[in-house]
Structure formats: structure tokens, C-alpha cells
PDB file of C-alpha atoms in Angstrom:
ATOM      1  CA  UNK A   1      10.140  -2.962 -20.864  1.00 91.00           C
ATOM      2  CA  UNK A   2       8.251  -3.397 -17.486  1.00 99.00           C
ATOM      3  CA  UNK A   3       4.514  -4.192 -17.504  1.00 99.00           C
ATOM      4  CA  UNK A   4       2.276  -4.040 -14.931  1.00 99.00           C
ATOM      5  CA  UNK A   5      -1.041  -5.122 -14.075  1.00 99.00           C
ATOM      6  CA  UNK A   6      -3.272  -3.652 -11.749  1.00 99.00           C
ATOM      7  CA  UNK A   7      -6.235  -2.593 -10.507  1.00 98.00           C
ATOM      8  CA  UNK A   8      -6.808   1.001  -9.308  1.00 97.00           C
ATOM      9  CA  UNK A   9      -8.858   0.012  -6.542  1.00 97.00           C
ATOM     10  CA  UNK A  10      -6.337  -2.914  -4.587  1.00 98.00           C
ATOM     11  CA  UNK A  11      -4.022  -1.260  -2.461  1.00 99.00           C
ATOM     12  CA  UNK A  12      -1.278  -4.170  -3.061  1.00 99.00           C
ATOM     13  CA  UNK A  13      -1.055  -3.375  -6.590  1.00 99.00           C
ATOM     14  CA  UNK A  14      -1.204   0.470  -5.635  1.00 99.00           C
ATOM     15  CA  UNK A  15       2.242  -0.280  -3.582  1.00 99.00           C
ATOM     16  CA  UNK A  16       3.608  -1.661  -7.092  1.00 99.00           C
ATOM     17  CA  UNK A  17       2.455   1.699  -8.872  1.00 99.00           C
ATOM     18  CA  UNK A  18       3.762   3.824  -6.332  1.00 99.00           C
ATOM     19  CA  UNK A  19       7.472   2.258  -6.141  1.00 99.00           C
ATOM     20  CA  UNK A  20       7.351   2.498  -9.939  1.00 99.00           C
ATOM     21  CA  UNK A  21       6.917   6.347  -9.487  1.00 99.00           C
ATOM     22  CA  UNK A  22       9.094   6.615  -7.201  1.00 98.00           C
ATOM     23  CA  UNK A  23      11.814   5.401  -9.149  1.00 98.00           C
ATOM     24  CA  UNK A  24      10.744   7.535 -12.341  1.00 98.00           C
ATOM     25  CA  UNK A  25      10.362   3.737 -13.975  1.00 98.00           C
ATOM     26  CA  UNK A  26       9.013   3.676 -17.165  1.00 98.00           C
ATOM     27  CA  UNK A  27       6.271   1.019 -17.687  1.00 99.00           C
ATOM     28  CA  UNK A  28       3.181  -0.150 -19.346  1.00 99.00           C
ATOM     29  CA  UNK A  29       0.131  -0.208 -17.311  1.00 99.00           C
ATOM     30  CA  UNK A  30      -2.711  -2.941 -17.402  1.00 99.00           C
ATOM     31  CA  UNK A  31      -6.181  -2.287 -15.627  1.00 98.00           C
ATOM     32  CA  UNK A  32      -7.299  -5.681 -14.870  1.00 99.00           C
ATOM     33  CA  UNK A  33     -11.298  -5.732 -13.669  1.00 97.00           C
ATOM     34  CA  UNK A  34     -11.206  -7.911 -10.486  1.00 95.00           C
ATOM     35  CA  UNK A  35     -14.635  -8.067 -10.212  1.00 92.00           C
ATOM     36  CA  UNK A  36     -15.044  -9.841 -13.632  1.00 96.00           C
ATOM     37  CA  UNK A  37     -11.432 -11.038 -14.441  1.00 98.00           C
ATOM     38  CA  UNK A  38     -10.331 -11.858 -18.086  1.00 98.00           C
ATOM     39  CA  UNK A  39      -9.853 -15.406 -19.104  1.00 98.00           C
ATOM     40  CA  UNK A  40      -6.482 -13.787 -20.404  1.00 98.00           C
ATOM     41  CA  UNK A  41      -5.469 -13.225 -17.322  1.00 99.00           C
ATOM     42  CA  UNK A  42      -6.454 -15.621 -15.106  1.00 98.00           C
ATOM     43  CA  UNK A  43      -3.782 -17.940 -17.433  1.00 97.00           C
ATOM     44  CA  UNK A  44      -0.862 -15.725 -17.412  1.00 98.00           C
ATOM     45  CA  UNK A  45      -1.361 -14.654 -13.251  1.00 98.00           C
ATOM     46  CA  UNK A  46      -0.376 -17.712 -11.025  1.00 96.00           C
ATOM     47  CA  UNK A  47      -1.911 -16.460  -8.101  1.00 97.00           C
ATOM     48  CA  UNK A  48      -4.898 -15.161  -9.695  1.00 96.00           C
ATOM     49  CA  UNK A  49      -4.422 -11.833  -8.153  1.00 98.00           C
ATOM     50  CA  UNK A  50      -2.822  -7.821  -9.072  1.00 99.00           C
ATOM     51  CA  UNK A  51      -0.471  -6.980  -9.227  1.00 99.00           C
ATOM     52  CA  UNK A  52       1.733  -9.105 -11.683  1.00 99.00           C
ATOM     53  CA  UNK A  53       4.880  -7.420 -13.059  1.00 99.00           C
ATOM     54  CA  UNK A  54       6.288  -8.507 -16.667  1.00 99.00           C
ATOM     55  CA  UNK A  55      10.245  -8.044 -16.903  1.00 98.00           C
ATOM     56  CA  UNK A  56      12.320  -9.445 -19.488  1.00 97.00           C
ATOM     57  CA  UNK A  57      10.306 -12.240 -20.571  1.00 96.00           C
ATOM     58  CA  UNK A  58       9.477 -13.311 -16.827  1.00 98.00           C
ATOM     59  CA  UNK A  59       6.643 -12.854 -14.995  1.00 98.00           C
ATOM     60  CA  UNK A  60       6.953 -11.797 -10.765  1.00 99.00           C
ATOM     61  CA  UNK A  61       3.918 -11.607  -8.598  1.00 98.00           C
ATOM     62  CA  UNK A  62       3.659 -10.591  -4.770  1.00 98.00           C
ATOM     63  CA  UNK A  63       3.556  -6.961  -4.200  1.00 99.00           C
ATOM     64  CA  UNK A  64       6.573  -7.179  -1.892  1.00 97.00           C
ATOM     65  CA  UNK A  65       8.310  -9.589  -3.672  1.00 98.00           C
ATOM     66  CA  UNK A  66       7.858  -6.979  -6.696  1.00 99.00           C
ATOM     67  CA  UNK A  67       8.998  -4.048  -4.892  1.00 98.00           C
ATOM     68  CA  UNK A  68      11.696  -5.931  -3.486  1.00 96.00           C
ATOM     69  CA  UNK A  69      13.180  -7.002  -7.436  1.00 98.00           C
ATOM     70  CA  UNK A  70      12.745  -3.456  -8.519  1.00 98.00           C
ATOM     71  CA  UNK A  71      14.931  -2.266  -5.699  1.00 97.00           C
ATOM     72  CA  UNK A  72      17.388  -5.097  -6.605  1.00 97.00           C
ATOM     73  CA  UNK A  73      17.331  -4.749 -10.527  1.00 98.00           C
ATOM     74  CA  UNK A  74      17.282  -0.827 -10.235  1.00 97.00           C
ATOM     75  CA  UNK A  75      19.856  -0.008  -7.653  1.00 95.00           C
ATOM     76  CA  UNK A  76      20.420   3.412  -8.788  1.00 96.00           C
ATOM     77  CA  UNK A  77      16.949   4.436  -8.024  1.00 95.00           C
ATOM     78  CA  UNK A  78      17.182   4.793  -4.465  1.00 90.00           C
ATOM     79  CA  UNK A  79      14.109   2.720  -3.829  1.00 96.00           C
ATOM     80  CA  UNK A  80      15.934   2.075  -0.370  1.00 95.00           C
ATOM     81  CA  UNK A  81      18.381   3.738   1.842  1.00 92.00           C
ATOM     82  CA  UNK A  82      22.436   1.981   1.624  1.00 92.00           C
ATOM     83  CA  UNK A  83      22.564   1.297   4.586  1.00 94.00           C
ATOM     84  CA  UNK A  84      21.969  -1.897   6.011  1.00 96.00           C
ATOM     85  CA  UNK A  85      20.245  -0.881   9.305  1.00 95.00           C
ATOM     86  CA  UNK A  86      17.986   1.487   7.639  1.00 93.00           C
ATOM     87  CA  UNK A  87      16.755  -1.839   5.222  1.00 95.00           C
ATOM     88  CA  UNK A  88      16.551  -3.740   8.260  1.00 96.00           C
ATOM     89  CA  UNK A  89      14.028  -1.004   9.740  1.00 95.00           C
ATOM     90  CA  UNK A  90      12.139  -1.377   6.561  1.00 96.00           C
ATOM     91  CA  UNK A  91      11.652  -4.643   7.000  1.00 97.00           C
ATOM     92  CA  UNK A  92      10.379  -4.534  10.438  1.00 98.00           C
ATOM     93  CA  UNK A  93       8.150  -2.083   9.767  1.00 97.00           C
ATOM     94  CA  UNK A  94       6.564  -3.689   6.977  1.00 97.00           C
ATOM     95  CA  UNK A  95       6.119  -7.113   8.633  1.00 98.00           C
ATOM     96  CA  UNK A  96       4.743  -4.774  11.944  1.00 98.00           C
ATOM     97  CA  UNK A  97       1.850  -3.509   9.145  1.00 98.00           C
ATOM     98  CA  UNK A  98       1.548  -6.889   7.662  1.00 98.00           C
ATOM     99  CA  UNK A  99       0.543  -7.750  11.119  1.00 98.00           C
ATOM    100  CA  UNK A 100      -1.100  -5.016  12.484  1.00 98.00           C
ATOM    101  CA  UNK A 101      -2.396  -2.438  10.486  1.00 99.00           C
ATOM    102  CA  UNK A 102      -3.251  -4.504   7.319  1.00 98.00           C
ATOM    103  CA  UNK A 103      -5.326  -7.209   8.613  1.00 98.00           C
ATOM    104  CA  UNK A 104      -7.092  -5.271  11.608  1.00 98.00           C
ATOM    105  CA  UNK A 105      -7.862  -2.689   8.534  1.00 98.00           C
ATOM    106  CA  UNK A 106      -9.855  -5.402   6.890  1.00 97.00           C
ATOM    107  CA  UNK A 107     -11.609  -6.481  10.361  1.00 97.00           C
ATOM    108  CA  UNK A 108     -12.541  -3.329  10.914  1.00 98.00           C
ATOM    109  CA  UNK A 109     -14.417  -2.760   7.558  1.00 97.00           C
ATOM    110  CA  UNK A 110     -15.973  -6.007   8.087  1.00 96.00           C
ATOM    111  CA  UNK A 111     -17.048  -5.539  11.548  1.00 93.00           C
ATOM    112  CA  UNK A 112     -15.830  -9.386  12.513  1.00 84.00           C
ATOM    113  CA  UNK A 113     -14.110  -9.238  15.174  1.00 91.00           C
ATOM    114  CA  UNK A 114     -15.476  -6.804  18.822  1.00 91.00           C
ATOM    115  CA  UNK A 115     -12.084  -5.629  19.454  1.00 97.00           C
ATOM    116  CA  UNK A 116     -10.894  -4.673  16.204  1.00 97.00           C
ATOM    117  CA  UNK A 117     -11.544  -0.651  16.557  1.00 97.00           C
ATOM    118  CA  UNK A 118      -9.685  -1.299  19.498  1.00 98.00           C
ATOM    119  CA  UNK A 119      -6.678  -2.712  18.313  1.00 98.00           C
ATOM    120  CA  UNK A 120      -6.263  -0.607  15.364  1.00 98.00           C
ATOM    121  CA  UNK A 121      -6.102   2.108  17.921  1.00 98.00           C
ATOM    122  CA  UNK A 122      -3.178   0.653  19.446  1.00 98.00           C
ATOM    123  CA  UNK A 123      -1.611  -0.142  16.384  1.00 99.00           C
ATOM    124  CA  UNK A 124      -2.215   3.672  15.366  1.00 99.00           C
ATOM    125  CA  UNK A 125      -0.966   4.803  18.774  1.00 99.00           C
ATOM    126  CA  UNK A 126       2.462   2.279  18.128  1.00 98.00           C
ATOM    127  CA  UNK A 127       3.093   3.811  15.012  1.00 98.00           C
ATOM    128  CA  UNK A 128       5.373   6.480  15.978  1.00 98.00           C
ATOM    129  CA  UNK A 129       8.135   3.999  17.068  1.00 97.00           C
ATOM    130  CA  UNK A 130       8.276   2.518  13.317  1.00 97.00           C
ATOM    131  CA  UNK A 131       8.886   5.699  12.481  1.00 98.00           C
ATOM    132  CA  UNK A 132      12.230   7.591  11.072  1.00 96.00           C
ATOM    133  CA  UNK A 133      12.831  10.355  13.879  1.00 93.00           C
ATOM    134  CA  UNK A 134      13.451  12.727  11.350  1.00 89.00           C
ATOM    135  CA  UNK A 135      11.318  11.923   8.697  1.00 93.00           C
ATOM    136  CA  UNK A 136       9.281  13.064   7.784  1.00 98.00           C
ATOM    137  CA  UNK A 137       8.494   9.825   5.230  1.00 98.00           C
ATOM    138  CA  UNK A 138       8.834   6.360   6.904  1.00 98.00           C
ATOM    139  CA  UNK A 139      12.731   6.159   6.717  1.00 96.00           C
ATOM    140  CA  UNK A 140      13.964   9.924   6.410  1.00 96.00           C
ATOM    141  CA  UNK A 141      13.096  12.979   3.988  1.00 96.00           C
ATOM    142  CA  UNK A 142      12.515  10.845   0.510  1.00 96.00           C
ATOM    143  CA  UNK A 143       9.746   8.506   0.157  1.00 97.00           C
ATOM    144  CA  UNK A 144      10.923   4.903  -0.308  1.00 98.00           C
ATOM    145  CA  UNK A 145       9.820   1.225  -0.744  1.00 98.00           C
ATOM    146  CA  UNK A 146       8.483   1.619   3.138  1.00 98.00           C
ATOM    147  CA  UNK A 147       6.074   3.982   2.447  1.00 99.00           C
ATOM    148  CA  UNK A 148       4.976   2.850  -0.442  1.00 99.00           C
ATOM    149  CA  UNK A 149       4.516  -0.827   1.160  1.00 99.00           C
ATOM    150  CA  UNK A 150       2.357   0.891   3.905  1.00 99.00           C
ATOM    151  CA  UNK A 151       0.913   4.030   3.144  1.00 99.00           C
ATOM    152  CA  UNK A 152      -2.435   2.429   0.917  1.00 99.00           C
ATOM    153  CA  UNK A 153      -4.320   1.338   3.636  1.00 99.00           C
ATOM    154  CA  UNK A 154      -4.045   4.877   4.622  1.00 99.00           C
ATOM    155  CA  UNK A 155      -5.346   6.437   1.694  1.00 99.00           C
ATOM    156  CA  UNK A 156      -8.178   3.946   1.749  1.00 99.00           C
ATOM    157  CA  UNK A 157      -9.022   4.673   5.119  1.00 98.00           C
ATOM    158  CA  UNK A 158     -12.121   6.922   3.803  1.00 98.00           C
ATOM    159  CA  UNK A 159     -14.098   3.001   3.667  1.00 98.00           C
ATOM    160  CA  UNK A 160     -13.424   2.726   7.190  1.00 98.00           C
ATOM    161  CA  UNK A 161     -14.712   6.211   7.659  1.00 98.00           C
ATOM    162  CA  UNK A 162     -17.563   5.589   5.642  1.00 97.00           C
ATOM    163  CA  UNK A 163     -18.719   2.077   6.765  1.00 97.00           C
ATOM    164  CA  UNK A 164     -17.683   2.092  10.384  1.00 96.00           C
ATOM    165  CA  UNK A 165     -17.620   5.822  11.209  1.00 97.00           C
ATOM    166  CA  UNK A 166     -14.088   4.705  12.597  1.00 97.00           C
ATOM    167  CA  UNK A 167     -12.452   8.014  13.557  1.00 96.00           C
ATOM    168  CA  UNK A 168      -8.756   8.149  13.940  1.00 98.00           C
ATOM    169  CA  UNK A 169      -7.050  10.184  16.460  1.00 98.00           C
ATOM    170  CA  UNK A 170      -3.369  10.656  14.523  1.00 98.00           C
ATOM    171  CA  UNK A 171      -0.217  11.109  16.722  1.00 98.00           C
ATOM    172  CA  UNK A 172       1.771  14.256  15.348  1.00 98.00           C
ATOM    173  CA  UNK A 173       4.783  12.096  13.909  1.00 98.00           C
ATOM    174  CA  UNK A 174       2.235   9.998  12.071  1.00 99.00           C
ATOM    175  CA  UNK A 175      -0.037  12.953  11.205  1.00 98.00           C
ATOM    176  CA  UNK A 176       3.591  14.433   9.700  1.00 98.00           C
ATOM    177  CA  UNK A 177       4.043  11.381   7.459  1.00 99.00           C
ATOM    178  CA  UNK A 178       0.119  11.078   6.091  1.00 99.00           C
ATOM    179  CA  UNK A 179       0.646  15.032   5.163  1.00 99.00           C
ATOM    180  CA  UNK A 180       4.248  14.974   3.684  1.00 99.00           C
ATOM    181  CA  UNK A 181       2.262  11.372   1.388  1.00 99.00           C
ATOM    182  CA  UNK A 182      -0.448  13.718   0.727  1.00 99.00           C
ATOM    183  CA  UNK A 183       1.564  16.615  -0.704  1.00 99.00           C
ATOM    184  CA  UNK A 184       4.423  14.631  -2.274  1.00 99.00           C
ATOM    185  CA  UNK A 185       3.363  15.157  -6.251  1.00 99.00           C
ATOM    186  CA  UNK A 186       4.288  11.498  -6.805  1.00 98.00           C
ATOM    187  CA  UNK A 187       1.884  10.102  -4.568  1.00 99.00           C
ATOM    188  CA  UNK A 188      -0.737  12.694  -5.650  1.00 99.00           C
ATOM    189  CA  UNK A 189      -0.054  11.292  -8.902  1.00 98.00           C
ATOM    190  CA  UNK A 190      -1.039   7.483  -8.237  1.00 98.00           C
ATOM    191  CA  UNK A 191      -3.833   8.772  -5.949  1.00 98.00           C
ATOM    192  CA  UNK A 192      -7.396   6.938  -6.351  1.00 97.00           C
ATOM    193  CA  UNK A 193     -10.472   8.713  -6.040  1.00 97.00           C
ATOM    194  CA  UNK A 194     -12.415   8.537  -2.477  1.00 98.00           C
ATOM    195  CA  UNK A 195     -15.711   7.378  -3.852  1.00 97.00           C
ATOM    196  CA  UNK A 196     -14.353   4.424  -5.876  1.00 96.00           C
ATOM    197  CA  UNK A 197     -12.489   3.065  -2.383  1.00 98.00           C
ATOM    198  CA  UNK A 198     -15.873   3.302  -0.602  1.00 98.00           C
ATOM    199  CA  UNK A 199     -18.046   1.724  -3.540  1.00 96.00           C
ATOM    200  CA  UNK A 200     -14.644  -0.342  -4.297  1.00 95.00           C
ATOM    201  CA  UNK A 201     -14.949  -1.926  -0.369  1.00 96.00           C
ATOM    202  CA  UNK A 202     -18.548  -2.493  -0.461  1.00 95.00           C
ATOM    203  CA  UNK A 203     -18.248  -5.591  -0.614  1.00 91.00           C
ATOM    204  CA  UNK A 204     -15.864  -6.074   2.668  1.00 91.00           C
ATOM    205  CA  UNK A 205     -18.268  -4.214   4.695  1.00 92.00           C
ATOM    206  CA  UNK A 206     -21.606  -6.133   4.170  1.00 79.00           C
ATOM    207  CA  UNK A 207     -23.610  -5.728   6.217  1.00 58.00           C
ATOM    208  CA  UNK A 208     -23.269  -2.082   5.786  1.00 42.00           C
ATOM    209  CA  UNK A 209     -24.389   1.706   5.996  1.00 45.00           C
ATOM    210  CA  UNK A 210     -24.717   2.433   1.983  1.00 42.00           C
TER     211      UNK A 210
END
């Protein structure tokens, strides 16, 4: 049986959730408090951190790494396309996010760094070329371990909105992928509610408009 622990508000273990769904996994879900975190848990977690996945009497941490061993212990659930150029493209897109939309996301929020609005617009401008041509999910018409990786930052961007006032202007192939994430019943199914991400990311954006 596959366990998970989470928290609904950190997008890293929301990646875990969402690959989960996507490959109609069953599993046991653990809400872990981050803001006051159980002695419990703090013992069993090496890092410290969601999400943490129990398999089989071993324990895996890393949201990619997780992803990555459900794609390799459940081959039959499609959690990535065959063939090998298409996981290649995955990979490139995820370390592009890793290094451009995920951290300028969290410089943003805090208001650290002067250019940071200004390179998350280029990073939201670049976006298209990550992109499957055909889509319209990250790597063709299903939703895989790419989108899931990726997409929530995007469904947290409401704290950016809130705190910053930072206003995206969405190229159509991007604007194509958010709405096909939006609609896709999995994905409405993990979905967090708005107000928790903005109280959730309080704390990133101090000083802040409350």
C-alpha cells in the first residue's frame, strides 16, 4: 500500500498528489501541519520536509525523485510518454522550471530581488517553446508527470496576485495548457482552495499587503 504525506498547502507535495491521480493509484493520505510539525514525523522524514512516500516498507522523499519511482514501479500507468525523446523533453522542461519559474516565483512573492517581475516575464514569455506543439498538456493530449511537476506554482499564482499585484500576460499556447489543467477533473480534484494559498504564503511575502 502507498502512503503519502503531505500538506495541502506545498506545491511539491501537491506534484506527488497529482501524479498519484493521474495514475488512478490507490493510497493513504497523511496531512502533516508544517507550521507545527509532529515529533512523529520529524523522526520518520529525513529531510524534514512533504512530501514523503511509504512503499513496501521503504520510505522515498524528493518530489521528483517520487514521481520519478512511481513512473518506474507503475509502468502501465502512463505517467510518461514511451518514447525516449518525449522523456528527454520532460526532463528539460522540468529542470527549465526548476530554474526559472520556481525560484523567480518565490522572489517575486518576497519582493527580494528588483528584477524578479521582470524575469518571470521572460520566463512566462519562454514558455511556449517547452511546450508540446500539439498539446494541449505539457507533452501531448494526456496530462503526465510534466505537468504535474510544473503546473503548482501555477495554481498558486493567486499569492502572487494577491501580494504583488503581479499580473500575467499568458501566451495562447500557455493560456491552452493552464485551461485544459483547469478543466481536467483530475486536477480539479487535487485542487486547493485560493484563500488558503494566499493566507498559506503569508509568510513568504512579509512585508506585505494583508
Amino acid at each position: 500500500m502507498l502512503k503519502l504525506y503531505t500538506a495541502q498547502v506545498c506545491p511539491f507535495a501537491h506534484r506527488c498528489r497529482l501524479a498519484l491521480t493521474f495514475a488512478h493509484l490507490e493510497h493513504e493520505r497523511v496531512e502533516i501541519d508544517l507550521a507545527d510539525m509532529p515529533d512523529w514525523y520529524r523522526h520518520i522524514s529525513p529531510n524534514q520536509k512533504v512530501p514523503l512516500l511509504e512503499h513496501n516498507g521503504h520510505r522515498i522523499w524528493e518530489s521528483a525523485i517520487i514521481n520519478e519511482y512511481l513512473n518506474e514501479a507503475f509502468p502501465d500507468r502512463n505517467l510518461l510518454p514511451q518514447d525516449p525523446l518525449l522523456r528527454v523533453k520532460f526532463r528539460l522542461a522540468v529542470d527549465w522550471a526548476g530554474n526559472h519559474i520556481i525560484p523567480t516565483f518565490y522572489q517575486v512573492l518576497r519582493n527580494e530581488q528588483a528584477d524578479a517581475a521582470e524575469r518571470m516575464h521572460k520566463a512566462i514569455a519562454d514558455m511556449p517553446q517547452w511546450l508540446s506543439l500539439e498539446g494541449p498538456f505539457w507533452l501531448g493530449d494526456q496530462p503526465s508527470l510534466a505537468d504535474a511537476a510544473i503546473y503548482p506554482w501555477f495554481e498558486r499564482w493567486v499569492a502572487l496576485e494577491h501580494y504583488r499585484n503581479f499580473q500575467a500576460e499568458w501566451p495562447a499556447r500557455v493560456q491552452t495548457w493552464l485551461e485544459a489543467m483547469r478543466n481536467h477533473p483530475q486536477v480539479q480534484q487535487e485542487a486547493g482552495d485560493p484563500k488558503r494559498y494566499v493566507s498559506g504564503y503569508a509568510r513568504y511575502a512579509t512585508p506585505a499587503k494583508v
